[in-house]
Amino acid sequence: MTPEFFLLHSDLPREGPGDAESLRWACALAGVGRDARILDAGAGPGADVAGLLEAAPKGHVTAIEAHAPFAQGIAARHAGDPRVSAVQGDMAAPPGGPFDFVWSAGAVYFLGVEAALRAWAAALAPGGAVAFSEVVWLGADRPPDAAAFWKEYPAMTDTEGVTAAIGRAGYAVLGTRVLGDAAWEGYFQPMEARIAMLRASGASPALEEVLRAHETEIAVWRAHRDAFGYRLFVVRPE
Ligand SMILES: C[S@@+](CC[C@H](N)C(=O)[O-])C[C@H]1O[C@@H](n2cnc3c(N)ncnc32)[C@H](O)[C@@H]1O
C-alpha cells in the first residue's frame, strides 16, 4: 500500500462495510456472554470495538491490526478502559486467548477463509465461535465491471464456496446473512467526504489516481450491488 492509499484511508470510521445491527445479530447468534473474551481480528480503525463491548460489557476485547497507526488509534481512543487491548500484529497468530468469540469484519480475505478459521481454532475457548464477513458473488451474474474490479481477489467465490471452506476448516455454520446497503454506505459515505476534502486541498497525481480508483470501487458497488456483497457467517468448530 502506498502513502497515498493510507492518506485516503486515515480518519475513516471504518475500513470496510459493516454496521451495528449486523454485529448485534452475530453476537446474539454466537451466544456472546456479558463477560466474553473477544478478538477483533483485522480491527482496522476499531469501528466495531464499541459494539463488541455493548455485547460483552463485562468482557474484554483484544483488537489486533497489522497497520500500526490503526492499532495506535484504537489504543488512544480506549485509553483508560481496561476492557480493551489494541495490538499491532498478525491476526493469524493472535496473542493471548483463549477467546470466546472471534470477530473479523472484512479482513479474512487477507488470509483466506480456510486458513483464518484453522488459525483461530487453536485460540478459541471450548464452545467459542467465530463471525466474519466475506465478499461473495450473490448469484450467477458477473457484470464485466464488477468482475474486472474483483480480479484483485482471485479467490473470491460464492456462498457455497465459502461454506465449503468453512467445512474444510472443521467448522459448522450457525447462521449467515448478507450485509445491507446501510453497512456499505457506512463505509463509502465517509470515504466520499474524505475524497472531496483531499481533492479540495489539492491532490497530487499519485493521490488523484488513488481517489479515482476508490470512486470506481464505489460506483461498481452502487451499480452492481445485486451481483456481489458481503456475507456475514457465524461459525463454530464441530
Ligand atoms: C477491510 S479492513 C477492515 C477493518 C475493520 N474490521 C473494519 O471493518 O473497519 C481489513 C483490515 O485487516 C488488516 N489486516 C490485513 N491482514 C492482517 C493480518 N494478517 N493481521 C492483522 N490485520 C490484518 C488490514 O490492515 C485492514 O485494516
PDB file of C-alpha atoms and ligand atoms in Angstrom:
ATOM      1  CA  MET A   1       0.000   0.000   0.000  1.00  0.00           C
ATOM      2  CA  THR A   2       1.292   3.441  -0.931  1.00  0.00           C
ATOM      3  CA  PRO A   3       1.426   6.568   1.284  1.00  0.00           C
ATOM      4  CA  GLU A   4      -1.403   7.958  -0.914  1.00  0.00           C
ATOM      5  CA  PHE A   5      -3.551   4.916  -0.101  1.00  0.00           C
ATOM      6  CA  PHE A   6      -3.056   5.476   3.613  1.00  0.00           C
ATOM      7  CA  LEU A   7      -3.672   9.223   3.236  1.00  0.00           C
ATOM      8  CA  LEU A   8      -7.143   8.384   1.958  1.00  0.00           C
ATOM      9  CA  HIS A   9      -7.600   5.581   4.465  1.00  0.00           C
ATOM     10  CA  SER A  10      -6.834   7.596   7.568  1.00  0.00           C
ATOM     11  CA  ASP A  11      -9.515   9.167   9.736  1.00  0.00           C
ATOM     12  CA  LEU A  12     -12.243   6.974   8.274  1.00  0.00           C
ATOM     13  CA  PRO A  13     -14.590   5.448  10.852  1.00  0.00           C
ATOM     14  CA  ARG A  14     -14.326   2.029   9.281  1.00  0.00           C
ATOM     15  CA  GLU A  15     -12.305   0.265   6.585  1.00  0.00           C
ATOM     16  CA  GLY A  16     -14.954  -1.995   5.109  1.00  0.00           C
ATOM     17  CA  PRO A  17     -18.730  -2.479   5.088  1.00  0.00           C
ATOM     18  CA  GLY A  18     -20.375  -3.125   8.438  1.00  0.00           C
ATOM     19  CA  ASP A  19     -22.930  -1.797  10.883  1.00  0.00           C
ATOM     20  CA  ALA A  20     -24.013  -2.078  14.500  1.00  0.00           C
ATOM     21  CA  GLU A  21     -27.178  -4.003  13.697  1.00  0.00           C
ATOM     22  CA  SER A  22     -25.435  -6.893  11.926  1.00  0.00           C
ATOM     23  CA  LEU A  23     -22.793  -7.005  14.655  1.00  0.00           C
ATOM     24  CA  ARG A  24     -25.562  -7.349  17.291  1.00  0.00           C
ATOM     25  CA  TRP A  25     -27.157 -10.125  15.211  1.00  0.00           C
ATOM     26  CA  ALA A  26     -23.869 -12.043  15.024  1.00  0.00           C
ATOM     27  CA  CYS A  27     -23.140 -11.637  18.749  1.00  0.00           C
ATOM     28  CA  ALA A  28     -26.623 -12.883  19.654  1.00  0.00           C
ATOM     29  CA  LEU A  29     -26.354 -15.891  17.333  1.00  0.00           C
ATOM     30  CA  ALA A  30     -22.904 -16.768  18.676  1.00  0.00           C
ATOM     31  CA  GLY A  31     -24.211 -16.505  22.245  1.00  0.00           C
ATOM     32  CA  VAL A  32     -21.620 -13.891  23.233  1.00  0.00           C
ATOM     33  CA  GLY A  33     -21.867 -13.561  27.013  1.00  0.00           C
ATOM     34  CA  ARG A  34     -21.624 -10.372  29.064  1.00  0.00           C
ATOM     35  CA  ASP A  35     -18.125 -11.377  30.196  1.00  0.00           C
ATOM     36  CA  ALA A  36     -16.896 -12.777  26.870  1.00  0.00           C
ATOM     37  CA  ARG A  37     -13.242 -12.620  25.854  1.00  0.00           C
ATOM     38  CA  ILE A  38     -13.286 -11.310  22.278  1.00  0.00           C
ATOM     39  CA  LEU A  39     -10.712 -10.996  19.494  1.00  0.00           C
ATOM     40  CA  ASP A  40     -11.382  -8.338  16.836  1.00  0.00           C
ATOM     41  CA  ALA A  41      -9.184  -9.704  14.040  1.00  0.00           C
ATOM     42  CA  GLY A  42      -8.095  -7.114  11.462  1.00  0.00           C
ATOM     43  CA  ALA A  43      -9.791  -4.401  13.510  1.00  0.00           C
ATOM     44  CA  GLY A  44      -8.844  -1.501  11.202  1.00  0.00           C
ATOM     45  CA  PRO A  45      -9.576   1.782  12.984  1.00  0.00           C
ATOM     46  CA  GLY A  46     -11.677  -0.107  15.555  1.00  0.00           C
ATOM     47  CA  ALA A  47     -15.175   0.680  14.309  1.00  0.00           C
ATOM     48  CA  ASP A  48     -16.642  -2.426  15.942  1.00  0.00           C
ATOM     49  CA  VAL A  49     -14.944  -2.244  19.345  1.00  0.00           C
ATOM     50  CA  ALA A  50     -17.804  -0.261  20.915  1.00  0.00           C
ATOM     51  CA  GLY A  51     -20.411  -2.692  19.553  1.00  0.00           C
ATOM     52  CA  LEU A  52     -18.429  -5.665  20.848  1.00  0.00           C
ATOM     53  CA  LEU A  53     -18.269  -4.046  24.297  1.00  0.00           C
ATOM     54  CA  GLU A  54     -22.012  -3.453  24.120  1.00  0.00           C
ATOM     55  CA  ALA A  55     -22.452  -7.234  23.704  1.00  0.00           C
ATOM     56  CA  ALA A  56     -19.905  -8.007  26.414  1.00  0.00           C
ATOM     57  CA  PRO A  57     -19.911  -5.058  28.833  1.00  0.00           C
ATOM     58  CA  LYS A  58     -18.014  -7.031  31.460  1.00  0.00           C
ATOM     59  CA  GLY A  59     -15.756  -8.770  28.962  1.00  0.00           C
ATOM     60  CA  HIS A  60     -12.587  -7.880  27.119  1.00  0.00           C
ATOM     61  CA  VAL A  61     -11.795  -7.005  23.502  1.00  0.00           C
ATOM     62  CA  THR A  62      -8.346  -7.607  22.023  1.00  0.00           C
ATOM     63  CA  ALA A  63      -8.175  -5.649  18.769  1.00  0.00           C
ATOM     64  CA  ILE A  64      -5.383  -6.912  16.541  1.00  0.00           C
ATOM     65  CA  GLU A  65      -4.394  -4.974  13.442  1.00  0.00           C
ATOM     66  CA  ALA A  66      -1.390  -5.124  11.088  1.00  0.00           C
ATOM     67  CA  HIS A  67      -1.290  -1.373  10.327  1.00  0.00           C
ATOM     68  CA  ALA A  68       0.381   0.271  13.328  1.00  0.00           C
ATOM     69  CA  PRO A  69      -1.413   3.669  13.137  1.00  0.00           C
ATOM     70  CA  PHE A  70      -4.798   1.900  13.287  1.00  0.00           C
ATOM     71  CA  ALA A  71      -3.740  -0.098  16.360  1.00  0.00           C
ATOM     72  CA  GLN A  72      -2.346   3.060  17.962  1.00  0.00           C
ATOM     73  CA  GLY A  73      -5.596   4.926  17.247  1.00  0.00           C
ATOM     74  CA  ILE A  74      -7.656   2.207  18.943  1.00  0.00           C
ATOM     75  CA  ALA A  75      -5.311   2.251  21.949  1.00  0.00           C
ATOM     76  CA  ALA A  76      -5.624   6.041  22.211  1.00  0.00           C
ATOM     77  CA  ARG A  77      -9.412   6.054  21.860  1.00  0.00           C
ATOM     78  CA  HIS A  78      -9.857   3.407  24.554  1.00  0.00           C
ATOM     79  CA  ALA A  79      -7.025   4.537  26.828  1.00  0.00           C
ATOM     80  CA  GLY A  80      -8.070   4.002  30.421  1.00  0.00           C
ATOM     81  CA  ASP A  81     -10.607   1.294  29.538  1.00  0.00           C
ATOM     82  CA  PRO A  82      -9.153  -1.960  30.896  1.00  0.00           C
ATOM     83  CA  ARG A  83     -11.648  -3.880  28.747  1.00  0.00           C
ATOM     84  CA  VAL A  84      -9.755  -3.025  25.545  1.00  0.00           C
ATOM     85  CA  SER A  85      -6.267  -4.003  24.366  1.00  0.00           C
ATOM     86  CA  ALA A  86      -5.023  -2.876  20.964  1.00  0.00           C
ATOM     87  CA  VAL A  87      -2.174  -4.853  19.452  1.00  0.00           C
ATOM     88  CA  GLN A  88      -0.226  -4.299  16.258  1.00  0.00           C
ATOM     89  CA  GLY A  89       0.375  -7.791  14.910  1.00  0.00           C
ATOM     90  CA  ASP A  90      -0.667 -10.668  12.718  1.00  0.00           C
ATOM     91  CA  MET A  91      -4.195 -11.933  13.255  1.00  0.00           C
ATOM     92  CA  ALA A  92      -3.029 -15.381  12.065  1.00  0.00           C
ATOM     93  CA  ALA A  93      -1.143 -15.687  15.362  1.00  0.00           C
ATOM     94  CA  PRO A  94      -3.224 -13.747  17.885  1.00  0.00           C
ATOM     95  CA  PRO A  95      -1.671 -13.106  21.286  1.00  0.00           C
ATOM     96  CA  GLY A  96      -3.419 -14.086  24.496  1.00  0.00           C
ATOM     97  CA  GLY A  97      -6.596 -16.066  24.415  1.00  0.00           C
ATOM     98  CA  PRO A  98      -8.410 -18.278  24.674  1.00  0.00           C
ATOM     99  CA  PHE A  99     -11.249 -16.254  23.156  1.00  0.00           C
ATOM    100  CA  ASP A 100     -14.965 -16.918  23.428  1.00  0.00           C
ATOM    101  CA  PHE A 101     -15.631 -15.025  20.216  1.00  0.00           C
ATOM    102  CA  VAL A 102     -13.514 -14.035  17.228  1.00  0.00           C
ATOM    103  CA  TRP A 103     -14.980 -11.204  15.175  1.00  0.00           C
ATOM    104  CA  SER A 104     -13.458 -10.337  11.819  1.00  0.00           C
ATOM    105  CA  ALA A 105     -15.158  -7.750   9.602  1.00  0.00           C
ATOM    106  CA  GLY A 106     -13.908  -7.679   6.033  1.00  0.00           C
ATOM    107  CA  ALA A 107     -10.420  -8.921   6.903  1.00  0.00           C
ATOM    108  CA  VAL A 108     -10.491 -12.674   6.342  1.00  0.00           C
ATOM    109  CA  TYR A 109      -9.662 -12.318   2.667  1.00  0.00           C
ATOM    110  CA  PHE A 110      -6.105 -11.351   3.601  1.00  0.00           C
ATOM    111  CA  LEU A 111      -5.575 -14.893   4.930  1.00  0.00           C
ATOM    112  CA  GLY A 112      -8.247 -16.879   3.098  1.00  0.00           C
ATOM    113  CA  VAL A 113     -11.301 -18.300   4.847  1.00  0.00           C
ATOM    114  CA  GLU A 114      -9.937 -21.774   5.486  1.00  0.00           C
ATOM    115  CA  ALA A 115      -6.522 -20.607   6.731  1.00  0.00           C
ATOM    116  CA  ALA A 116      -8.060 -17.960   9.000  1.00  0.00           C
ATOM    117  CA  LEU A 117     -10.504 -20.385  10.576  1.00  0.00           C
ATOM    118  CA  ARG A 118      -7.795 -23.000  11.081  1.00  0.00           C
ATOM    119  CA  ALA A 119      -5.564 -20.381  12.730  1.00  0.00           C
ATOM    120  CA  TRP A 120      -8.317 -19.256  15.097  1.00  0.00           C
ATOM    121  CA  ALA A 121      -9.452 -22.764  16.104  1.00  0.00           C
ATOM    122  CA  ALA A 122      -6.461 -23.031  18.430  1.00  0.00           C
ATOM    123  CA  ALA A 123      -7.258 -19.653  20.011  1.00  0.00           C
ATOM    124  CA  LEU A 124     -10.934 -20.418  20.717  1.00  0.00           C
ATOM    125  CA  ALA A 125     -12.194 -21.430  24.146  1.00  0.00           C
ATOM    126  CA  PRO A 126     -14.428 -24.526  24.268  1.00  0.00           C
ATOM    127  CA  GLY A 127     -17.831 -23.527  22.884  1.00  0.00           C
ATOM    128  CA  GLY A 128     -16.348 -20.408  21.272  1.00  0.00           C
ATOM    129  CA  ALA A 129     -17.495 -19.075  17.911  1.00  0.00           C
ATOM    130  CA  VAL A 130     -16.198 -17.012  15.013  1.00  0.00           C
ATOM    131  CA  ALA A 131     -18.104 -14.438  12.971  1.00  0.00           C
ATOM    132  CA  PHE A 132     -16.607 -12.998   9.811  1.00  0.00           C
ATOM    133  CA  SER A 133     -17.780 -11.125   6.740  1.00  0.00           C
ATOM    134  CA  GLU A 134     -16.532 -12.097   3.319  1.00  0.00           C
ATOM    135  CA  VAL A 135     -17.218 -10.677  -0.124  1.00  0.00           C
ATOM    136  CA  VAL A 136     -19.112 -13.169  -2.313  1.00  0.00           C
ATOM    137  CA  TRP A 137     -20.894 -13.366  -5.631  1.00  0.00           C
ATOM    138  CA  LEU A 138     -24.601 -13.391  -4.820  1.00  0.00           C
ATOM    139  CA  GLY A 139     -25.778 -15.231  -7.946  1.00  0.00           C
ATOM    140  CA  ALA A 140     -24.688 -16.337 -11.402  1.00  0.00           C
ATOM    141  CA  ASP A 141     -24.485 -12.776 -12.787  1.00  0.00           C
ATOM    142  CA  ARG A 142     -20.896 -11.491 -13.221  1.00  0.00           C
ATOM    143  CA  PRO A 143     -21.203  -7.951 -14.648  1.00  0.00           C
ATOM    144  CA  PRO A 144     -17.942  -7.136 -16.503  1.00  0.00           C
ATOM    145  CA  ASP A 145     -17.229  -4.005 -14.388  1.00  0.00           C
ATOM    146  CA  ALA A 146     -17.628  -5.969 -11.185  1.00  0.00           C
ATOM    147  CA  ALA A 147     -15.615  -8.943 -12.473  1.00  0.00           C
ATOM    148  CA  ALA A 148     -12.838  -6.538 -13.536  1.00  0.00           C
ATOM    149  CA  PHE A 149     -12.783  -4.869 -10.135  1.00  0.00           C
ATOM    150  CA  TRP A 150     -12.713  -8.165  -8.199  1.00  0.00           C
ATOM    151  CA  LYS A 151      -9.860  -9.569 -10.301  1.00  0.00           C
ATOM    152  CA  GLU A 152      -7.788  -8.206  -7.416  1.00  0.00           C
ATOM    153  CA  TYR A 153      -9.252 -11.037  -5.293  1.00  0.00           C
ATOM    154  CA  PRO A 154      -8.908 -14.171  -7.450  1.00  0.00           C
ATOM    155  CA  ALA A 155     -10.077 -16.455  -4.618  1.00  0.00           C
ATOM    156  CA  MET A 156     -13.446 -14.658  -4.438  1.00  0.00           C
ATOM    157  CA  THR A 157     -16.231 -17.230  -4.573  1.00  0.00           C
ATOM    158  CA  ASP A 158     -19.927 -17.523  -3.747  1.00  0.00           C
ATOM    159  CA  THR A 159     -21.842 -18.552  -0.627  1.00  0.00           C
ATOM    160  CA  GLU A 160     -21.425 -22.246  -1.446  1.00  0.00           C
ATOM    161  CA  GLY A 161     -17.673 -21.779  -1.918  1.00  0.00           C
ATOM    162  CA  VAL A 162     -17.268 -20.083   1.453  1.00  0.00           C
ATOM    163  CA  THR A 163     -19.485 -22.686   3.119  1.00  0.00           C
ATOM    164  CA  ALA A 164     -17.273 -25.434   1.694  1.00  0.00           C
ATOM    165  CA  ALA A 165     -14.132 -23.694   3.022  1.00  0.00           C
ATOM    166  CA  ILE A 166     -15.784 -23.405   6.452  1.00  0.00           C
ATOM    167  CA  GLY A 167     -16.463 -27.151   6.408  1.00  0.00           C
ATOM    168  CA  ARG A 168     -12.893 -27.985   5.329  1.00  0.00           C
ATOM    169  CA  ALA A 169     -11.610 -25.946   8.269  1.00  0.00           C
ATOM    170  CA  GLY A 170     -13.712 -28.103  10.614  1.00  0.00           C
ATOM    171  CA  TYR A 171     -16.470 -25.627  11.447  1.00  0.00           C
ATOM    172  CA  ALA A 172     -20.266 -25.690  11.163  1.00  0.00           C
ATOM    173  CA  VAL A 173     -22.345 -22.662  10.107  1.00  0.00           C
ATOM    174  CA  LEU A 174     -24.693 -21.342  12.813  1.00  0.00           C
ATOM    175  CA  GLY A 175     -26.173 -18.681  10.559  1.00  0.00           C
ATOM    176  CA  THR A 176     -25.438 -16.351   7.686  1.00  0.00           C
ATOM    177  CA  ARG A 177     -26.852 -13.178   6.167  1.00  0.00           C
ATOM    178  CA  VAL A 178     -25.938 -10.609   3.539  1.00  0.00           C
ATOM    179  CA  LEU A 179     -24.941  -7.149   4.787  1.00  0.00           C
ATOM    180  CA  GLY A 180     -27.452  -4.489   3.780  1.00  0.00           C
ATOM    181  CA  ASP A 181     -26.919  -1.210   1.953  1.00  0.00           C
ATOM    182  CA  ALA A 182     -26.514   0.737   5.218  1.00  0.00           C
ATOM    183  CA  ALA A 183     -23.406  -1.311   6.005  1.00  0.00           C
ATOM    184  CA  TRP A 184     -21.832  -0.322   2.675  1.00  0.00           C
ATOM    185  CA  GLU A 185     -22.867   3.315   2.902  1.00  0.00           C
ATOM    186  CA  GLY A 186     -21.342   3.440   6.391  1.00  0.00           C
ATOM    187  CA  TYR A 187     -18.023   2.755   4.688  1.00  0.00           C
ATOM    188  CA  PHE A 188     -18.474   4.627   1.418  1.00  0.00           C
ATOM    189  CA  GLN A 189     -20.118   7.888   2.510  1.00  0.00           C
ATOM    190  CA  PRO A 190     -17.287   8.931   4.875  1.00  0.00           C
ATOM    191  CA  MET A 191     -14.856   7.896   2.137  1.00  0.00           C
ATOM    192  CA  GLU A 192     -16.629  10.121  -0.399  1.00  0.00           C
ATOM    193  CA  ALA A 193     -16.424  13.038   2.041  1.00  0.00           C
ATOM    194  CA  ARG A 194     -12.699  12.415   2.521  1.00  0.00           C
ATOM    195  CA  ILE A 195     -12.123  12.177  -1.243  1.00  0.00           C
ATOM    196  CA  ALA A 196     -13.821  15.566  -1.692  1.00  0.00           C
ATOM    197  CA  MET A 197     -11.779  17.080   1.149  1.00  0.00           C
ATOM    198  CA  LEU A 198      -8.451  15.762  -0.199  1.00  0.00           C
ATOM    199  CA  ARG A 199      -9.272  16.952  -3.699  1.00  0.00           C
ATOM    200  CA  ALA A 200     -10.255  20.395  -2.439  1.00  0.00           C
ATOM    201  CA  SER A 201      -6.888  20.745  -0.735  1.00  0.00           C
ATOM    202  CA  GLY A 202      -5.038  19.868  -3.966  1.00  0.00           C
ATOM    203  CA  ALA A 203      -4.319  16.213  -4.749  1.00  0.00           C
ATOM    204  CA  SER A 204      -1.014  15.144  -6.338  1.00  0.00           C
ATOM    205  CA  PRO A 205      -1.290  12.974  -9.495  1.00  0.00           C
ATOM    206  CA  ALA A 206      -0.472   9.870  -7.418  1.00  0.00           C
ATOM    207  CA  LEU A 207      -3.187  10.726  -4.887  1.00  0.00           C
ATOM    208  CA  GLU A 208      -5.675  11.556  -7.658  1.00  0.00           C
ATOM    209  CA  GLU A 209      -5.104   8.064  -9.096  1.00  0.00           C
ATOM    210  CA  VAL A 210      -5.931   6.520  -5.709  1.00  0.00           C
ATOM    211  CA  LEU A 211      -9.020   8.720  -5.321  1.00  0.00           C
ATOM    212  CA  ARG A 212     -10.297   7.731  -8.776  1.00  0.00           C
ATOM    213  CA  ALA A 213      -9.730   4.025  -8.072  1.00  0.00           C
ATOM    214  CA  HIS A 214     -11.842   4.308  -4.929  1.00  0.00           C
ATOM    215  CA  GLU A 215     -14.564   6.232  -6.747  1.00  0.00           C
ATOM    216  CA  THR A 216     -14.637   3.341  -9.214  1.00  0.00           C
ATOM    217  CA  GLU A 217     -14.990   0.878  -6.338  1.00  0.00           C
ATOM    218  CA  ILE A 218     -17.969   2.853  -5.004  1.00  0.00           C
ATOM    219  CA  ALA A 219     -19.580   3.197  -8.451  1.00  0.00           C
ATOM    220  CA  VAL A 220     -19.162  -0.520  -9.183  1.00  0.00           C
ATOM    221  CA  TRP A 221     -20.915  -1.458  -5.937  1.00  0.00           C
ATOM    222  CA  ARG A 222     -23.741   1.070  -6.455  1.00  0.00           C
ATOM    223  CA  ALA A 223     -24.328  -0.266  -9.996  1.00  0.00           C
ATOM    224  CA  HIS A 224     -23.973  -3.981  -9.230  1.00  0.00           C
ATOM    225  CA  ARG A 225     -24.977  -4.424  -5.585  1.00  0.00           C
ATOM    226  CA  ASP A 226     -27.263  -7.296  -6.572  1.00  0.00           C
ATOM    227  CA  ALA A 227     -24.360  -9.240  -8.061  1.00  0.00           C
ATOM    228  CA  PHE A 228     -21.924  -9.182  -5.136  1.00  0.00           C
ATOM    229  CA  GLY A 229     -21.942  -8.328  -1.475  1.00  0.00           C
ATOM    230  CA  TYR A 230     -20.517  -9.067   1.927  1.00  0.00           C
ATOM    231  CA  ARG A 231     -21.979 -12.087   3.645  1.00  0.00           C
ATOM    232  CA  LEU A 232     -21.655 -12.475   7.380  1.00  0.00           C
ATOM    233  CA  PHE A 233     -21.039 -16.036   8.607  1.00  0.00           C
ATOM    234  CA  VAL A 234     -21.318 -17.148  12.232  1.00  0.00           C
ATOM    235  CA  VAL A 235     -19.486 -20.456  12.681  1.00  0.00           C
ATOM    236  CA  ARG A 236     -18.354 -22.808  15.437  1.00  0.00           C
ATOM    237  CA  PRO A 237     -15.835 -25.693  15.430  1.00  0.00           C
ATOM    238  CA  GLU A 238     -17.617 -29.037  15.006  1.00  0.00           C
TER     239      GLU A 238
HETATM  240  C1  LIG B   1     -11.016  -4.214   5.040  1.00  0.00           C
HETATM  241  S1  LIG B   1     -10.198  -3.739   6.501  1.00  0.00           S
HETATM  242  C2  LIG B   1     -11.498  -3.931   7.717  1.00  0.00           C
HETATM  243  C3  LIG B   1     -11.146  -3.293   9.033  1.00  0.00           C
HETATM  244  C4  LIG B   1     -12.221  -3.356  10.111  1.00  0.00           C
HETATM  245  N1  LIG B   1     -12.536  -4.698  10.507  1.00  0.00           N
HETATM  246  C5  LIG B   1     -13.464  -2.631   9.664  1.00  0.00           C
HETATM  247  O1  LIG B   1     -14.471  -3.294   9.362  1.00  0.00           O
HETATM  248  O2  LIG B   1     -13.429  -1.406   9.612  1.00  0.00           O
HETATM  249  C6  LIG B   1      -9.132  -5.107   6.828  1.00  0.00           C
HETATM  250  C7  LIG B   1      -8.059  -4.818   7.871  1.00  0.00           C
HETATM  251  O3  LIG B   1      -7.306  -6.010   8.124  1.00  0.00           O
HETATM  252  C8  LIG B   1      -5.970  -5.628   8.366  1.00  0.00           C
HETATM  253  N2  LIG B   1      -5.119  -6.815   8.161  1.00  0.00           N
HETATM  254  C9  LIG B   1      -4.811  -7.419   6.989  1.00  0.00           C
HETATM  255  N3  LIG B   1      -4.055  -8.510   7.211  1.00  0.00           N
HETATM  256  C10 LIG B   1      -3.870  -8.590   8.555  1.00  0.00           C
HETATM  257  C11 LIG B   1      -3.185  -9.505   9.395  1.00  0.00           C
HETATM  258  N4  LIG B   1      -2.543 -10.571   8.892  1.00  0.00           N
HETATM  259  N5  LIG B   1      -3.211  -9.291  10.727  1.00  0.00           N
HETATM  260  C12 LIG B   1      -3.880  -8.233  11.250  1.00  0.00           C
HETATM  261  N6  LIG B   1      -4.558  -7.334  10.496  1.00  0.00           N
HETATM  262  C13 LIG B   1      -4.560  -7.513   9.160  1.00  0.00           C
HETATM  263  C14 LIG B   1      -5.716  -4.504   7.395  1.00  0.00           C
HETATM  264  O4  LIG B   1      -4.620  -3.712   7.782  1.00  0.00           O
HETATM  265  C15 LIG B   1      -7.056  -3.763   7.454  1.00  0.00           C
HETATM  266  O5  LIG B   1      -7.028  -2.737   8.418  1.00  0.00           O
END
